[in-house]
Amino acid sequence: MNPGAPPPPLHPPSDTDIELRLLMEAIYLKYSYDFRNYTGASQKRRVLYALGQLGLPSISALQDKVLREPAMFTRLLQFLTIPVSEMFRDPGYFLELRRQVVPMLHTYPSLKVWVAGCSTGEEVFSLAILLREEGLLERTQIYATDINPSSLEKARLGIFPLESIRHYTANYQRAGGLRAFSDYYTAAYDAARFDPSLCVDVIFADHSLATDAVFAETQLVSCRNVLIYFNRQLQDRALGLFHESLCHRGFLGLGAKESIDFSSYADRFEVLSRGERIFRKVT
């Protein structure tokens, strides 16, 4: 045994864990998508589920397919990025934005808002509706970013299942909506298409919190239910991007199960609403 070598791990990784790490390394080297610092348990569940859906016997077989067939990576990406959202999700969050953040946003002559990890666009349209009702949308540029091109394309269309509209309407009302929710969409067959004018000043763009840099100064960053899939190292990287992007005294909104506590940036934000995970940059 080499005396200078590090000791073996107390709990060696399983064969499945080893395969999973190799798959994520292969994806990074081949396609420059970095999932290496996503939380292991959640990532494993998604990959094992993908195996069943794709009809493959093992993660190693999936890796072989991904390396040889770009179309297979595109299919796998739909499982890795969890493109699931809803309009006005956690209505209290949007209500607190109206009450505590919007009055401050009115003090800026123009606004830039970053929706990081926008998925299929439900949060983007929710914020656009809120900003329109508060008289801010016409002077706001919204950056809606995600790493999944398919999700971004769906977000651009602004078409959501009609079966979800009743739930979205209830969320909107609890979020302090000022109009009839039906004013914002046109129903046809089994879908609801939202007013395209809501997204005239929205830029939908591919952006990775794992590998990309800051691209604009913003007054509000909303990144909800994304950090829960990151390990501590990647959470810190993402929070660093948000901190760098935000102007002095800018606002950060996170998901209901997310926090800046115990991160490297905990002392650089103050709590505006702990219950709704809204923070303000202080340094």
mmCIF file of C-alpha atoms in Angstrom:
data_model
loop_
_atom_site.group_PDB
_atom_site.id
_atom_site.type_symbol
_atom_site.label_atom_id
_atom_site.label_comp_id
_atom_site.label_asym_id
_atom_site.label_seq_id
_atom_site.Cartn_x
_atom_site.Cartn_y
_atom_site.Cartn_z
ATOM 1 C CA MET A 1 0.000 0.000 0.000
ATOM 2 C CA ASN A 2 1.333 3.428 -0.933
ATOM 3 C CA PRO A 3 1.955 5.305 2.354
ATOM 4 C CA GLY A 4 1.317 8.643 0.639
ATOM 5 C CA ALA A 5 -2.059 7.638 -0.789
ATOM 6 C CA PRO A 6 -5.268 8.891 0.847
ATOM 7 C CA PRO A 7 -7.143 6.355 2.948
ATOM 8 C CA PRO A 8 -10.029 4.533 1.249
ATOM 9 C CA PRO A 9 -13.496 5.954 1.944
ATOM 10 C CA LEU A 10 -15.320 4.547 4.957
ATOM 11 C CA HIS A 11 -18.363 3.867 2.798
ATOM 12 C CA PRO A 12 -17.272 3.117 -0.776
ATOM 13 C CA PRO A 13 -19.786 4.248 -3.411
ATOM 14 C CA SER A 14 -22.080 1.616 -4.872
ATOM 15 C CA ASP A 15 -21.722 0.485 -8.472
ATOM 16 C CA THR A 16 -24.823 2.542 -9.308
ATOM 17 C CA ASP A 17 -23.310 5.657 -7.741
ATOM 18 C CA ILE A 18 -20.092 5.135 -9.685
ATOM 19 C CA GLU A 19 -22.036 4.734 -12.929
ATOM 20 C CA LEU A 20 -23.999 7.879 -12.125
ATOM 21 C CA ARG A 21 -20.859 9.937 -11.581
ATOM 22 C CA LEU A 22 -19.357 8.653 -14.822
ATOM 23 C CA LEU A 23 -22.538 9.526 -16.704
ATOM 24 C CA MET A 24 -22.528 13.102 -15.387
ATOM 25 C CA GLU A 25 -18.838 13.482 -16.232
ATOM 26 C CA ALA A 26 -19.494 12.165 -19.739
ATOM 27 C CA ILE A 27 -22.392 14.608 -20.225
ATOM 28 C CA TYR A 28 -20.180 17.490 -19.098
ATOM 29 C CA LEU A 29 -17.295 16.531 -21.395
ATOM 30 C CA LYS A 30 -19.498 15.818 -24.413
ATOM 31 C CA TYR A 31 -22.211 18.474 -24.164
ATOM 32 C CA SER A 32 -20.891 21.028 -21.582
ATOM 33 C CA TYR A 33 -23.981 20.559 -19.386
ATOM 34 C CA ASP A 34 -22.780 20.338 -15.801
ATOM 35 C CA PHE A 35 -24.926 18.183 -13.509
ATOM 36 C CA ARG A 36 -21.966 17.010 -11.419
ATOM 37 C CA ASN A 37 -22.937 19.065 -8.362
ATOM 38 C CA TYR A 38 -26.636 18.275 -8.345
ATOM 39 C CA THR A 39 -27.785 16.382 -5.248
ATOM 40 C CA GLY A 40 -27.128 12.666 -5.588
ATOM 41 C CA ALA A 41 -30.360 11.171 -4.261
ATOM 42 C CA SER A 42 -32.655 13.265 -6.457
ATOM 43 C CA GLN A 43 -30.436 12.818 -9.472
ATOM 44 C CA LYS A 44 -30.324 9.061 -8.987
ATOM 45 C CA ARG A 45 -34.122 8.828 -8.807
ATOM 46 C CA ARG A 46 -34.494 10.768 -12.037
ATOM 47 C CA VAL A 47 -31.899 8.734 -13.912
ATOM 48 C CA LEU A 48 -33.317 5.399 -12.739
ATOM 49 C CA TYR A 49 -36.783 6.564 -13.770
ATOM 50 C CA ALA A 50 -35.369 7.582 -17.158
ATOM 51 C CA LEU A 51 -33.930 4.095 -17.644
ATOM 52 C CA GLY A 52 -37.394 2.592 -17.358
ATOM 53 C CA GLN A 53 -38.946 5.165 -19.682
ATOM 54 C CA LEU A 54 -36.173 4.813 -22.258
ATOM 55 C CA GLY A 55 -36.088 1.013 -22.098
ATOM 56 C CA LEU A 56 -32.426 0.713 -21.119
ATOM 57 C CA PRO A 57 -30.968 -1.898 -18.736
ATOM 58 C CA SER A 58 -28.326 0.167 -16.920
ATOM 59 C CA ILE A 59 -26.800 3.587 -16.443
ATOM 60 C CA SER A 60 -23.742 2.391 -18.360
ATOM 61 C CA ALA A 61 -25.973 1.533 -21.316
ATOM 62 C CA LEU A 62 -27.527 4.987 -21.057
ATOM 63 C CA GLN A 63 -24.075 6.582 -21.029
ATOM 64 C CA ASP A 64 -23.118 4.702 -24.187
ATOM 65 C CA LYS A 65 -26.282 5.917 -25.920
ATOM 66 C CA VAL A 66 -25.807 9.502 -24.736
ATOM 67 C CA LEU A 67 -22.227 9.618 -26.021
ATOM 68 C CA ARG A 68 -23.145 8.210 -29.430
ATOM 69 C CA GLU A 69 -26.579 9.728 -30.003
ATOM 70 C CA PRO A 70 -27.173 13.452 -29.287
ATOM 71 C CA ALA A 71 -30.906 12.836 -29.622
ATOM 72 C CA MET A 72 -30.720 10.512 -26.617
ATOM 73 C CA PHE A 73 -29.120 13.277 -24.555
ATOM 74 C CA THR A 74 -31.956 15.614 -25.554
ATOM 75 C CA ARG A 75 -34.446 13.016 -24.295
ATOM 76 C CA LEU A 76 -32.500 12.475 -21.068
ATOM 77 C CA LEU A 77 -32.381 16.229 -20.461
ATOM 78 C CA GLN A 78 -36.163 16.238 -20.017
ATOM 79 C CA PHE A 79 -35.752 13.883 -17.049
ATOM 80 C CA LEU A 80 -32.725 15.649 -15.535
ATOM 81 C CA THR A 81 -34.192 19.155 -15.484
ATOM 82 C CA ILE A 82 -37.679 18.388 -14.095
ATOM 83 C CA PRO A 83 -39.699 20.781 -16.300
ATOM 84 C CA VAL A 84 -42.591 21.069 -13.845
ATOM 85 C CA SER A 85 -44.115 24.322 -12.589
ATOM 86 C CA GLU A 86 -47.411 26.145 -12.062
ATOM 87 C CA MET A 87 -48.687 29.704 -12.252
ATOM 88 C CA PHE A 88 -48.561 31.732 -9.038
ATOM 89 C CA ARG A 89 -47.069 28.750 -7.230
ATOM 90 C CA ASP A 90 -47.001 29.481 -3.492
ATOM 91 C CA PRO A 91 -49.398 32.456 -3.767
ATOM 92 C CA GLY A 92 -48.062 34.006 -0.559
ATOM 93 C CA TYR A 93 -44.759 34.636 -2.322
ATOM 94 C CA PHE A 94 -46.426 36.754 -4.994
ATOM 95 C CA LEU A 95 -48.582 38.508 -2.392
ATOM 96 C CA GLU A 96 -45.446 39.503 -0.471
ATOM 97 C CA LEU A 97 -43.844 40.741 -3.696
ATOM 98 C CA ARG A 98 -46.867 43.021 -4.158
ATOM 99 C CA ARG A 99 -46.774 44.246 -0.582
ATOM 100 C CA GLN A 100 -43.075 44.606 0.164
ATOM 101 C CA VAL A 101 -41.084 44.581 -3.072
ATOM 102 C CA VAL A 102 -43.279 46.365 -5.629
ATOM 103 C CA PRO A 103 -43.337 49.683 -3.696
ATOM 104 C CA MET A 104 -39.529 49.697 -3.828
ATOM 105 C CA LEU A 105 -39.454 48.734 -7.508
ATOM 106 C CA HIS A 106 -41.570 51.795 -8.271
ATOM 107 C CA THR A 107 -38.604 53.957 -7.255
ATOM 108 C CA TYR A 108 -36.525 52.767 -10.242
ATOM 109 C CA PRO A 109 -36.954 54.481 -13.637
ATOM 110 C CA SER A 110 -36.508 51.118 -15.359
ATOM 111 C CA LEU A 111 -36.318 47.543 -14.133
ATOM 112 C CA LYS A 112 -34.554 44.325 -14.975
ATOM 113 C CA VAL A 113 -35.875 41.067 -13.534
ATOM 114 C CA TRP A 114 -34.143 37.689 -13.805
ATOM 115 C CA VAL A 115 -36.219 34.500 -13.564
ATOM 116 C CA ALA A 116 -33.510 31.856 -13.206
ATOM 117 C CA GLY A 117 -34.552 28.299 -13.963
ATOM 118 C CA CYS A 118 -37.787 29.447 -15.614
ATOM 119 C CA SER A 119 -38.750 25.943 -16.795
ATOM 120 C CA THR A 120 -41.801 26.092 -19.087
ATOM 121 C CA GLY A 121 -42.625 29.707 -18.256
ATOM 122 C CA GLU A 122 -45.401 29.636 -15.687
ATOM 123 C CA GLU A 123 -43.507 31.855 -13.251
ATOM 124 C CA VAL A 124 -42.500 34.250 -16.024
ATOM 125 C CA PHE A 125 -46.123 34.846 -17.003
ATOM 126 C CA SER A 126 -47.136 35.089 -13.348
ATOM 127 C CA LEU A 127 -44.584 37.836 -12.715
ATOM 128 C CA ALA A 128 -45.530 39.604 -15.954
ATOM 129 C CA ILE A 129 -49.183 39.672 -14.868
ATOM 130 C CA LEU A 130 -48.246 40.975 -11.420
ATOM 131 C CA LEU A 131 -46.001 43.670 -12.906
ATOM 132 C CA ARG A 132 -48.693 44.745 -15.365
ATOM 133 C CA GLU A 133 -51.256 45.076 -12.589
ATOM 134 C CA GLU A 134 -48.796 47.138 -10.570
ATOM 135 C CA GLY A 135 -48.030 49.471 -13.486
ATOM 136 C CA LEU A 136 -44.449 48.272 -13.891
ATOM 137 C CA LEU A 137 -44.427 45.888 -16.857
ATOM 138 C CA GLU A 138 -43.934 48.528 -19.563
ATOM 139 C CA ARG A 139 -40.631 49.630 -18.035
ATOM 140 C CA THR A 140 -39.413 46.135 -17.134
ATOM 141 C CA GLN A 141 -37.040 43.848 -19.028
ATOM 142 C CA ILE A 142 -37.422 40.224 -17.904
ATOM 143 C CA TYR A 143 -34.663 37.676 -18.487
ATOM 144 C CA ALA A 144 -36.083 34.139 -18.371
ATOM 145 C CA THR A 145 -33.324 31.541 -18.374
ATOM 146 C CA ASP A 146 -33.093 27.769 -18.279
ATOM 147 C CA ILE A 147 -30.761 25.026 -19.477
ATOM 148 C CA ASN A 148 -33.495 23.036 -21.219
ATOM 149 C CA PRO A 149 -34.158 24.241 -24.810
ATOM 150 C CA SER A 150 -37.474 22.350 -24.965
ATOM 151 C CA SER A 151 -38.707 24.061 -21.813
ATOM 152 C CA LEU A 152 -37.647 27.465 -23.133
ATOM 153 C CA GLU A 153 -39.564 26.879 -26.372
ATOM 154 C CA LYS A 154 -42.710 26.011 -24.409
ATOM 155 C CA ALA A 155 -42.200 29.109 -22.282
ATOM 156 C CA ARG A 156 -41.995 31.322 -25.371
ATOM 157 C CA LEU A 157 -45.343 30.006 -26.593
ATOM 158 C CA GLY A 158 -47.173 30.753 -23.341
ATOM 159 C CA ILE A 159 -49.609 27.891 -23.874
ATOM 160 C CA PHE A 160 -50.635 25.881 -20.817
ATOM 161 C CA PRO A 161 -53.081 23.006 -20.262
ATOM 162 C CA LEU A 162 -56.662 24.143 -19.856
ATOM 163 C CA GLU A 163 -57.147 21.533 -17.129
ATOM 164 C CA SER A 164 -54.701 23.486 -14.941
ATOM 165 C CA ILE A 165 -56.435 26.854 -15.288
ATOM 166 C CA ARG A 166 -58.858 26.385 -12.393
ATOM 167 C CA HIS A 167 -55.930 25.744 -10.050
ATOM 168 C CA TYR A 168 -53.954 28.644 -11.519
ATOM 169 C CA THR A 169 -56.970 30.911 -11.092
ATOM 170 C CA ALA A 170 -57.224 30.030 -7.396
ATOM 171 C CA ASN A 171 -53.491 30.695 -6.976
ATOM 172 C CA TYR A 172 -53.851 34.064 -8.742
ATOM 173 C CA GLN A 173 -56.707 35.124 -6.488
ATOM 174 C CA ARG A 174 -54.791 34.162 -3.329
ATOM 175 C CA ALA A 175 -51.775 36.055 -4.681
ATOM 176 C CA GLY A 176 -53.764 39.299 -4.643
ATOM 177 C CA GLY A 177 -54.849 39.335 -8.278
ATOM 178 C CA LEU A 178 -56.688 42.516 -9.233
ATOM 179 C CA ARG A 179 -58.672 41.330 -12.264
ATOM 180 C CA ALA A 180 -60.457 38.297 -13.634
ATOM 181 C CA PHE A 181 -57.740 35.768 -14.442
ATOM 182 C CA SER A 182 -59.557 34.932 -17.684
ATOM 183 C CA ASP A 183 -58.649 38.424 -18.949
ATOM 184 C CA TYR A 184 -55.120 37.161 -19.554
ATOM 185 C CA TYR A 185 -55.708 34.119 -21.750
ATOM 186 C CA THR A 186 -57.735 32.744 -24.636
ATOM 187 C CA ALA A 187 -59.050 29.206 -24.297
ATOM 188 C CA ALA A 188 -59.128 26.902 -27.314
ATOM 189 C CA TYR A 189 -59.720 23.155 -27.246
ATOM 190 C CA ASP A 190 -57.647 21.798 -24.355
ATOM 191 C CA ALA A 191 -55.207 24.699 -23.969
ATOM 192 C CA ALA A 192 -55.044 28.284 -22.759
ATOM 193 C CA ARG A 193 -52.851 30.732 -24.637
ATOM 194 C CA PHE A 194 -51.733 33.702 -22.591
ATOM 195 C CA ASP A 195 -51.673 37.217 -23.950
ATOM 196 C CA PRO A 196 -48.432 37.542 -25.996
ATOM 197 C CA SER A 197 -48.170 41.212 -24.995
ATOM 198 C CA LEU A 198 -47.199 40.009 -21.508
ATOM 199 C CA CYS A 199 -43.878 38.848 -22.927
ATOM 200 C CA VAL A 200 -43.011 41.588 -25.380
ATOM 201 C CA ASP A 201 -40.038 42.531 -23.190
ATOM 202 C CA VAL A 202 -39.049 39.044 -22.093
ATOM 203 C CA ILE A 203 -35.785 37.545 -23.288
ATOM 204 C CA PHE A 204 -35.804 33.748 -23.107
ATOM 205 C CA ALA A 205 -32.235 32.455 -23.043
ATOM 206 C CA ASP A 206 -30.148 29.379 -22.366
ATOM 207 C CA HIS A 207 -28.145 29.923 -19.175
ATOM 208 C CA SER A 208 -26.576 27.501 -16.717
ATOM 209 C CA LEU A 209 -26.130 28.384 -13.055
ATOM 210 C CA ALA A 210 -23.412 25.714 -12.961
ATOM 211 C CA THR A 211 -21.168 27.047 -15.729
ATOM 212 C CA ASP A 212 -22.247 30.487 -16.989
ATOM 213 C CA ALA A 213 -21.548 34.007 -15.732
ATOM 214 C CA VAL A 214 -23.681 37.025 -14.856
ATOM 215 C CA PHE A 215 -25.082 38.816 -17.916
ATOM 216 C CA ALA A 216 -26.950 41.878 -16.555
ATOM 217 C CA GLU A 217 -27.534 44.075 -13.516
ATOM 218 C CA THR A 218 -30.979 43.379 -12.070
ATOM 219 C CA GLN A 219 -33.301 44.733 -9.391
ATOM 220 C CA LEU A 220 -35.055 41.419 -8.731
ATOM 221 C CA VAL A 221 -33.901 37.816 -9.094
ATOM 222 C CA SER A 222 -36.504 35.091 -8.689
ATOM 223 C CA CYS A 223 -35.056 31.581 -8.585
ATOM 224 C CA ARG A 224 -37.556 29.235 -7.015
ATOM 225 C CA ASN A 225 -37.323 25.485 -6.457
ATOM 226 C CA VAL A 226 -34.019 25.175 -8.283
ATOM 227 C CA LEU A 227 -31.415 25.320 -5.493
ATOM 228 C CA ILE A 228 -32.984 22.321 -3.744
ATOM 229 C CA TYR A 229 -31.503 20.156 -6.520
ATOM 230 C CA PHE A 230 -27.970 21.557 -6.010
ATOM 231 C CA ASN A 231 -25.343 20.486 -3.499
ATOM 232 C CA ARG A 232 -23.854 23.117 -1.185
ATOM 233 C CA GLN A 233 -21.016 23.994 -3.557
ATOM 234 C CA LEU A 234 -23.351 24.657 -6.479
ATOM 235 C CA GLN A 235 -25.830 26.528 -4.277
ATOM 236 C CA ASP A 236 -23.022 28.887 -3.292
ATOM 237 C CA ARG A 237 -22.080 29.400 -6.927
ATOM 238 C CA ALA A 238 -25.661 30.250 -7.864
ATOM 239 C CA LEU A 239 -26.087 32.608 -4.912
ATOM 240 C CA GLY A 240 -22.844 34.281 -5.944
ATOM 241 C CA LEU A 241 -24.257 34.899 -9.412
ATOM 242 C CA PHE A 242 -27.447 36.365 -7.956
ATOM 243 C CA HIS A 243 -25.492 38.586 -5.563
ATOM 244 C CA GLU A 244 -23.284 39.842 -8.395
ATOM 245 C CA SER A 245 -26.270 40.459 -10.661
ATOM 246 C CA LEU A 246 -28.349 42.387 -8.143
ATOM 247 C CA CYS A 247 -27.964 46.123 -7.835
ATOM 248 C CA HIS A 248 -27.407 47.698 -4.445
ATOM 249 C CA ARG A 249 -30.416 46.825 -2.269
ATOM 250 C CA GLY A 250 -31.839 44.514 -4.952
ATOM 251 C CA PHE A 251 -34.235 41.668 -4.114
ATOM 252 C CA LEU A 252 -33.854 37.890 -4.209
ATOM 253 C CA GLY A 253 -36.737 35.413 -4.091
ATOM 254 C CA LEU A 254 -36.226 31.681 -3.443
ATOM 255 C CA GLY A 255 -38.470 28.630 -3.186
ATOM 256 C CA ALA A 256 -40.402 27.594 -0.096
ATOM 257 C CA LYS A 257 -37.807 24.976 0.915
ATOM 258 C CA GLU A 258 -34.751 27.052 0.056
ATOM 259 C CA SER A 259 -32.640 29.427 2.137
ATOM 260 C CA ILE A 260 -29.418 31.390 2.168
ATOM 261 C CA ASP A 261 -28.739 30.301 5.764
ATOM 262 C CA PHE A 262 -25.368 28.558 6.166
ATOM 263 C CA SER A 263 -24.295 29.681 2.677
ATOM 264 C CA SER A 264 -21.277 31.872 1.986
ATOM 265 C CA TYR A 265 -23.687 34.713 1.214
ATOM 266 C CA ALA A 266 -25.837 34.604 4.338
ATOM 267 C CA ASP A 267 -24.425 37.882 5.672
ATOM 268 C CA ARG A 268 -24.788 39.689 2.348
ATOM 269 C CA PHE A 269 -28.580 39.648 2.396
ATOM 270 C CA GLU A 270 -31.189 40.700 4.916
ATOM 271 C CA VAL A 271 -34.469 38.879 5.386
ATOM 272 C CA LEU A 272 -37.479 40.721 4.003
ATOM 273 C CA SER A 273 -39.914 37.825 4.430
ATOM 274 C CA ARG A 274 -38.576 34.629 5.965
ATOM 275 C CA GLY A 275 -41.824 32.748 5.440
ATOM 276 C CA GLU A 276 -41.884 33.529 1.716
ATOM 277 C CA ARG A 277 -38.093 33.418 1.267
ATOM 278 C CA ILE A 278 -37.605 36.987 0.040
ATOM 279 C CA PHE A 279 -34.269 38.679 0.762
ATOM 280 C CA ARG A 280 -32.605 42.022 0.068
ATOM 281 C CA LYS A 281 -28.968 42.582 -0.802
ATOM 282 C CA VAL A 282 -27.124 44.572 1.862
ATOM 283 C CA THR A 283 -23.439 44.364 0.834
#
